CSV table of C-alpha atoms and ligand atoms in Angstrom, one decimal:
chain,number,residue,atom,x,y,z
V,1,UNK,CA,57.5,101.4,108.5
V,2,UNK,CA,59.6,102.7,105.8
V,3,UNK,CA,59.3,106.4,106.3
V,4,UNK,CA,61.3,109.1,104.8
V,5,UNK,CA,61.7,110.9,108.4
V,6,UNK,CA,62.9,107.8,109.6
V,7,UNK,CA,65.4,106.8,107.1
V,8,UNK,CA,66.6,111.0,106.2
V,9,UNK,CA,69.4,110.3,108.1
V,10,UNK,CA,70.8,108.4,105.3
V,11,UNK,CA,70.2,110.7,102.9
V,12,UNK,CA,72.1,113.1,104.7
V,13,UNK,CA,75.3,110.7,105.0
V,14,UNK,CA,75.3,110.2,101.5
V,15,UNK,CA,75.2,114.0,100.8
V,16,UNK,CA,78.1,114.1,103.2
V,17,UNK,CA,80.0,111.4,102.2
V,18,UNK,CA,79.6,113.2,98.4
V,19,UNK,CA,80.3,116.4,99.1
V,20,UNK,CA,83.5,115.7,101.2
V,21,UNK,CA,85.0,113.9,98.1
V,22,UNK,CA,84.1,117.1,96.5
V,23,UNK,CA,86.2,119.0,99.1
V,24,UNK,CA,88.7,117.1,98.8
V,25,UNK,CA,89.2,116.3,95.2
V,26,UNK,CA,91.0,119.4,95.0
V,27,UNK,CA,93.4,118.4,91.4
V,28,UNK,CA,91.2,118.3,88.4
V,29,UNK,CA,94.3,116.5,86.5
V,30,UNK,CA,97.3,114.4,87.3
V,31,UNK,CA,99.2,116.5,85.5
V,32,UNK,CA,98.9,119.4,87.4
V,33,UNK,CA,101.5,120.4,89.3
V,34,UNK,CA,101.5,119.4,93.6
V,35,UNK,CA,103.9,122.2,94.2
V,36,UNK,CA,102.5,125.3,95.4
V,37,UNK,CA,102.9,127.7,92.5
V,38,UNK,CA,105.1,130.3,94.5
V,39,UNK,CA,107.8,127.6,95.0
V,40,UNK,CA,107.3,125.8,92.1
V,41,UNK,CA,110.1,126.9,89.6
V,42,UNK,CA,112.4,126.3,93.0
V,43,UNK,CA,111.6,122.9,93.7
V,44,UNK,CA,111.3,122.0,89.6
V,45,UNK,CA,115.5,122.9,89.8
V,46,UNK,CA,116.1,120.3,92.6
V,47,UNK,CA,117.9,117.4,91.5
V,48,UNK,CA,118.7,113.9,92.5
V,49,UNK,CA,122.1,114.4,94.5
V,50,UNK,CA,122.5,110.4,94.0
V,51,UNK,CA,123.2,108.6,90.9
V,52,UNK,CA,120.5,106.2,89.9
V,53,UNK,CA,122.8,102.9,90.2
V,54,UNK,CA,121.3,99.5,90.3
V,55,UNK,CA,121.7,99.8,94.0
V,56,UNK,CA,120.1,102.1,94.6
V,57,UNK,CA,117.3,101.5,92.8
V,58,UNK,CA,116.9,98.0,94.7
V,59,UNK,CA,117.1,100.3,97.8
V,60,UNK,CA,114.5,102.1,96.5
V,61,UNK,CA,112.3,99.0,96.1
V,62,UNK,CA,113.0,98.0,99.4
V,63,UNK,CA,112.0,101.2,100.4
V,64,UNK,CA,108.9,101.0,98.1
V,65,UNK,CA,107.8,97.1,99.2
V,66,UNK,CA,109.1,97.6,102.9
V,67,UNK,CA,109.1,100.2,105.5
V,68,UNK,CA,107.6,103.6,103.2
V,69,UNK,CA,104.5,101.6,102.6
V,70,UNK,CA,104.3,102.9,99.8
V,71,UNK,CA,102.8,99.9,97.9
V,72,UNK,CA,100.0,99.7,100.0
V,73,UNK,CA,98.4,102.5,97.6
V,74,UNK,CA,100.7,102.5,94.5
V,75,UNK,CA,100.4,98.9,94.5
V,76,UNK,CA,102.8,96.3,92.5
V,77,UNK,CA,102.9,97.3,89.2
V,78,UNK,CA,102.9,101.3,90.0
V,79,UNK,CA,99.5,101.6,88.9
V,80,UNK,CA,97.5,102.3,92.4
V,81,UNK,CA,94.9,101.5,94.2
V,82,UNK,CA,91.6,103.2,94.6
V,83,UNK,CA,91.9,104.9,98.1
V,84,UNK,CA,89.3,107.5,99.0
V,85,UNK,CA,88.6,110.7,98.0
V,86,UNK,CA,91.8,110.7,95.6
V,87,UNK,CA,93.7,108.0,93.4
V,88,UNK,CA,97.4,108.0,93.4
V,89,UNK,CA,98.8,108.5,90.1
V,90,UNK,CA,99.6,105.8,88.0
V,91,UNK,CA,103.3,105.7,88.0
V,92,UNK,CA,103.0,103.8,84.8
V,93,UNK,CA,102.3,107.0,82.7
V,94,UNK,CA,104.8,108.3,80.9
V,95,UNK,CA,103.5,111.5,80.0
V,96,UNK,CA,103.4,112.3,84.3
V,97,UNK,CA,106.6,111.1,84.8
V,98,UNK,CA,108.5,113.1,81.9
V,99,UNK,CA,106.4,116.7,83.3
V,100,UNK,CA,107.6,115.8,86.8
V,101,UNK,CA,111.3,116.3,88.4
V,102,UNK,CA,112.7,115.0,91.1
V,103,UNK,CA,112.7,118.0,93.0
V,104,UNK,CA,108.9,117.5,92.6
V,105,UNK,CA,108.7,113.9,93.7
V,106,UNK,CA,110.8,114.7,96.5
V,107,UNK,CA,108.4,117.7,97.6
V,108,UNK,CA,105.7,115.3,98.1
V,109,UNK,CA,107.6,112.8,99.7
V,110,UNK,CA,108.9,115.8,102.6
V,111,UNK,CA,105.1,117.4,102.8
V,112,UNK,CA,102.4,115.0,101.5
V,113,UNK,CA,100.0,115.9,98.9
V,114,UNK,CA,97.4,118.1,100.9
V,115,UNK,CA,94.1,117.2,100.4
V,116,UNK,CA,94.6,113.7,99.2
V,117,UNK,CA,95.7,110.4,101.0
V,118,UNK,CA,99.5,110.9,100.1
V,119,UNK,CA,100.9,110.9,103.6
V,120,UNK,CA,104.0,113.0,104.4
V,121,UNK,CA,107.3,110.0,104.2
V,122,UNK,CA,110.4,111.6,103.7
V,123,UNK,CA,111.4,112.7,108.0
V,124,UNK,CA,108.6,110.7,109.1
V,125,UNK,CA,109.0,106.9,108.3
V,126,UNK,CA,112.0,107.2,105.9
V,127,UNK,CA,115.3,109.4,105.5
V,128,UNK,CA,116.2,111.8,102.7
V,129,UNK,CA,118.2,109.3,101.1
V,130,UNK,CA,116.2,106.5,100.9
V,131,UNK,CA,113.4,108.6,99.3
V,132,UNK,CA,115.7,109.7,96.6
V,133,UNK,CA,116.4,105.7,96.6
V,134,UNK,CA,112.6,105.3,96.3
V,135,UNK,CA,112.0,107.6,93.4
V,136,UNK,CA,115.2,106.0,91.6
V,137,UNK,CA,112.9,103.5,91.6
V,138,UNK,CA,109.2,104.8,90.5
V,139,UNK,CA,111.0,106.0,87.6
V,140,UNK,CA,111.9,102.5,86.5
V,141,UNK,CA,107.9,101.6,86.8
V,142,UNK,CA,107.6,104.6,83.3
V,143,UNK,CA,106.3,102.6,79.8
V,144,UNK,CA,107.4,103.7,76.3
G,1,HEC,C1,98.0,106.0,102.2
G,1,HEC,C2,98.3,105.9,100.8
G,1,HEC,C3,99.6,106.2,100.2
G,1,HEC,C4,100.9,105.8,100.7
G,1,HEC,C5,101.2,104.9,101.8
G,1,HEC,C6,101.9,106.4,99.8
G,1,HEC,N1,101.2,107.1,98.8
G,1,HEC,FE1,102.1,108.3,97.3
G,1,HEC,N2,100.3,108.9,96.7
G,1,HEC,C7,99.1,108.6,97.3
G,1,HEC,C8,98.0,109.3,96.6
G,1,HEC,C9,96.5,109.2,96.9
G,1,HEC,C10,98.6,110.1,95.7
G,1,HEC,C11,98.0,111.1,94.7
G,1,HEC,C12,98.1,112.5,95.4
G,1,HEC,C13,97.7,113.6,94.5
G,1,HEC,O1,96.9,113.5,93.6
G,1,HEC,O2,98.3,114.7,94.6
G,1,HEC,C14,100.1,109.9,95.8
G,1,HEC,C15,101.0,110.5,95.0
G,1,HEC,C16,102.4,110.2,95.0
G,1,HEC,C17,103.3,110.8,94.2
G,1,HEC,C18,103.1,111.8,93.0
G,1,HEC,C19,102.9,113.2,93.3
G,1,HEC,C20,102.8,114.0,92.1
G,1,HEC,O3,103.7,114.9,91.9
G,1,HEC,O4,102.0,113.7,91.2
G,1,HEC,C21,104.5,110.3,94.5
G,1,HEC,C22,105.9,110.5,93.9
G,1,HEC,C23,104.3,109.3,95.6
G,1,HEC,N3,103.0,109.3,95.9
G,1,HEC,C24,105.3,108.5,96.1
G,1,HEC,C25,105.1,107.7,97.2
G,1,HEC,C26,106.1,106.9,97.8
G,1,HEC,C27,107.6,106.9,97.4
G,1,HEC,C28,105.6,106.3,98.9
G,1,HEC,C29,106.3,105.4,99.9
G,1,HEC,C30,107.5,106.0,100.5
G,1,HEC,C31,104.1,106.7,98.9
G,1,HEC,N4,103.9,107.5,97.9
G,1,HEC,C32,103.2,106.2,99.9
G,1,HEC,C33,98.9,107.7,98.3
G,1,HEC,C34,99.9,107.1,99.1
């Protein structure tokens, strides 16, 4: 029999399933910067030590198709794929990719974006270098 003490239990999972999105959806726009605000100006200033040659920007692909994953959740085109609690951006966009650095990209490459599915790269599954490679290359995914 359908009772509602029976079947609460699924109630409750949906309330928890809801508010942990809540939790976690802790950037109300894409635009708004990942960098912790005390560090922020810093990490703006970093730039690119390599130049963005057409080799390395195929590194960078490789990078992006092969071992950092990374196309798992940013997908082909750049454009992402849903993934819990928070999208990745769409690379695509060219107003997020002219307010955003390198220095920035590279923070979230080196720490993750806490709170959202954007896993920590740079030391972990791929070197310095080839993330700088790697964002050589989101930067060619930008539309006029
Ligand atoms: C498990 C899924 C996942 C993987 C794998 C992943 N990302 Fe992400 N990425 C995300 C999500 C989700 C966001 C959005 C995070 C946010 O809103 O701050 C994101 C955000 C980003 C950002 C933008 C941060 C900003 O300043 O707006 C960059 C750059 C990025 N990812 C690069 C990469 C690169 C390069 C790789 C591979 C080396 C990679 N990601 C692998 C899920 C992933």
């Amino acid at each position: 029999m359908w009772t509602w003490k029976k079947y609460s239990w699924i109630g409750l999972i949906i309330l928890a399933v809801l508010g942990g999105q809540k939790a976690f959806a802790v950037h109300s726009s894409i635009y708004e910067p990942r960098v912790p605000s005390e560090v922020l100006e810093q990490v703006q200033e970093i730039e690119n030590p390599f130049p963005a040659t057409r080799e390395r920007i195929e590194a960078g692909r490789q990078i992006y198709f092969g071992k950092g994953l990374c196309v798992t959740c940013h997908s082909n085109d750049g454009r992402g794929v849903r993934v819990p609690g928070h999208s990745p951006r769409d690379f695509t966009n060219k107003k997020w990719q002219d307010l955003r650095t390198d220095g920035e990209l590279m923070w979230v490459l080196r720490n993750g974006s806490p709170g959202t599915g954007m896993p920590i790269r740079v030391g972990k599954v791929i070197t310095e270098e080839e993330g700088w490679n790697a964002i050589h290359f989101i930067r060619t995914f930008a539309k006029e």
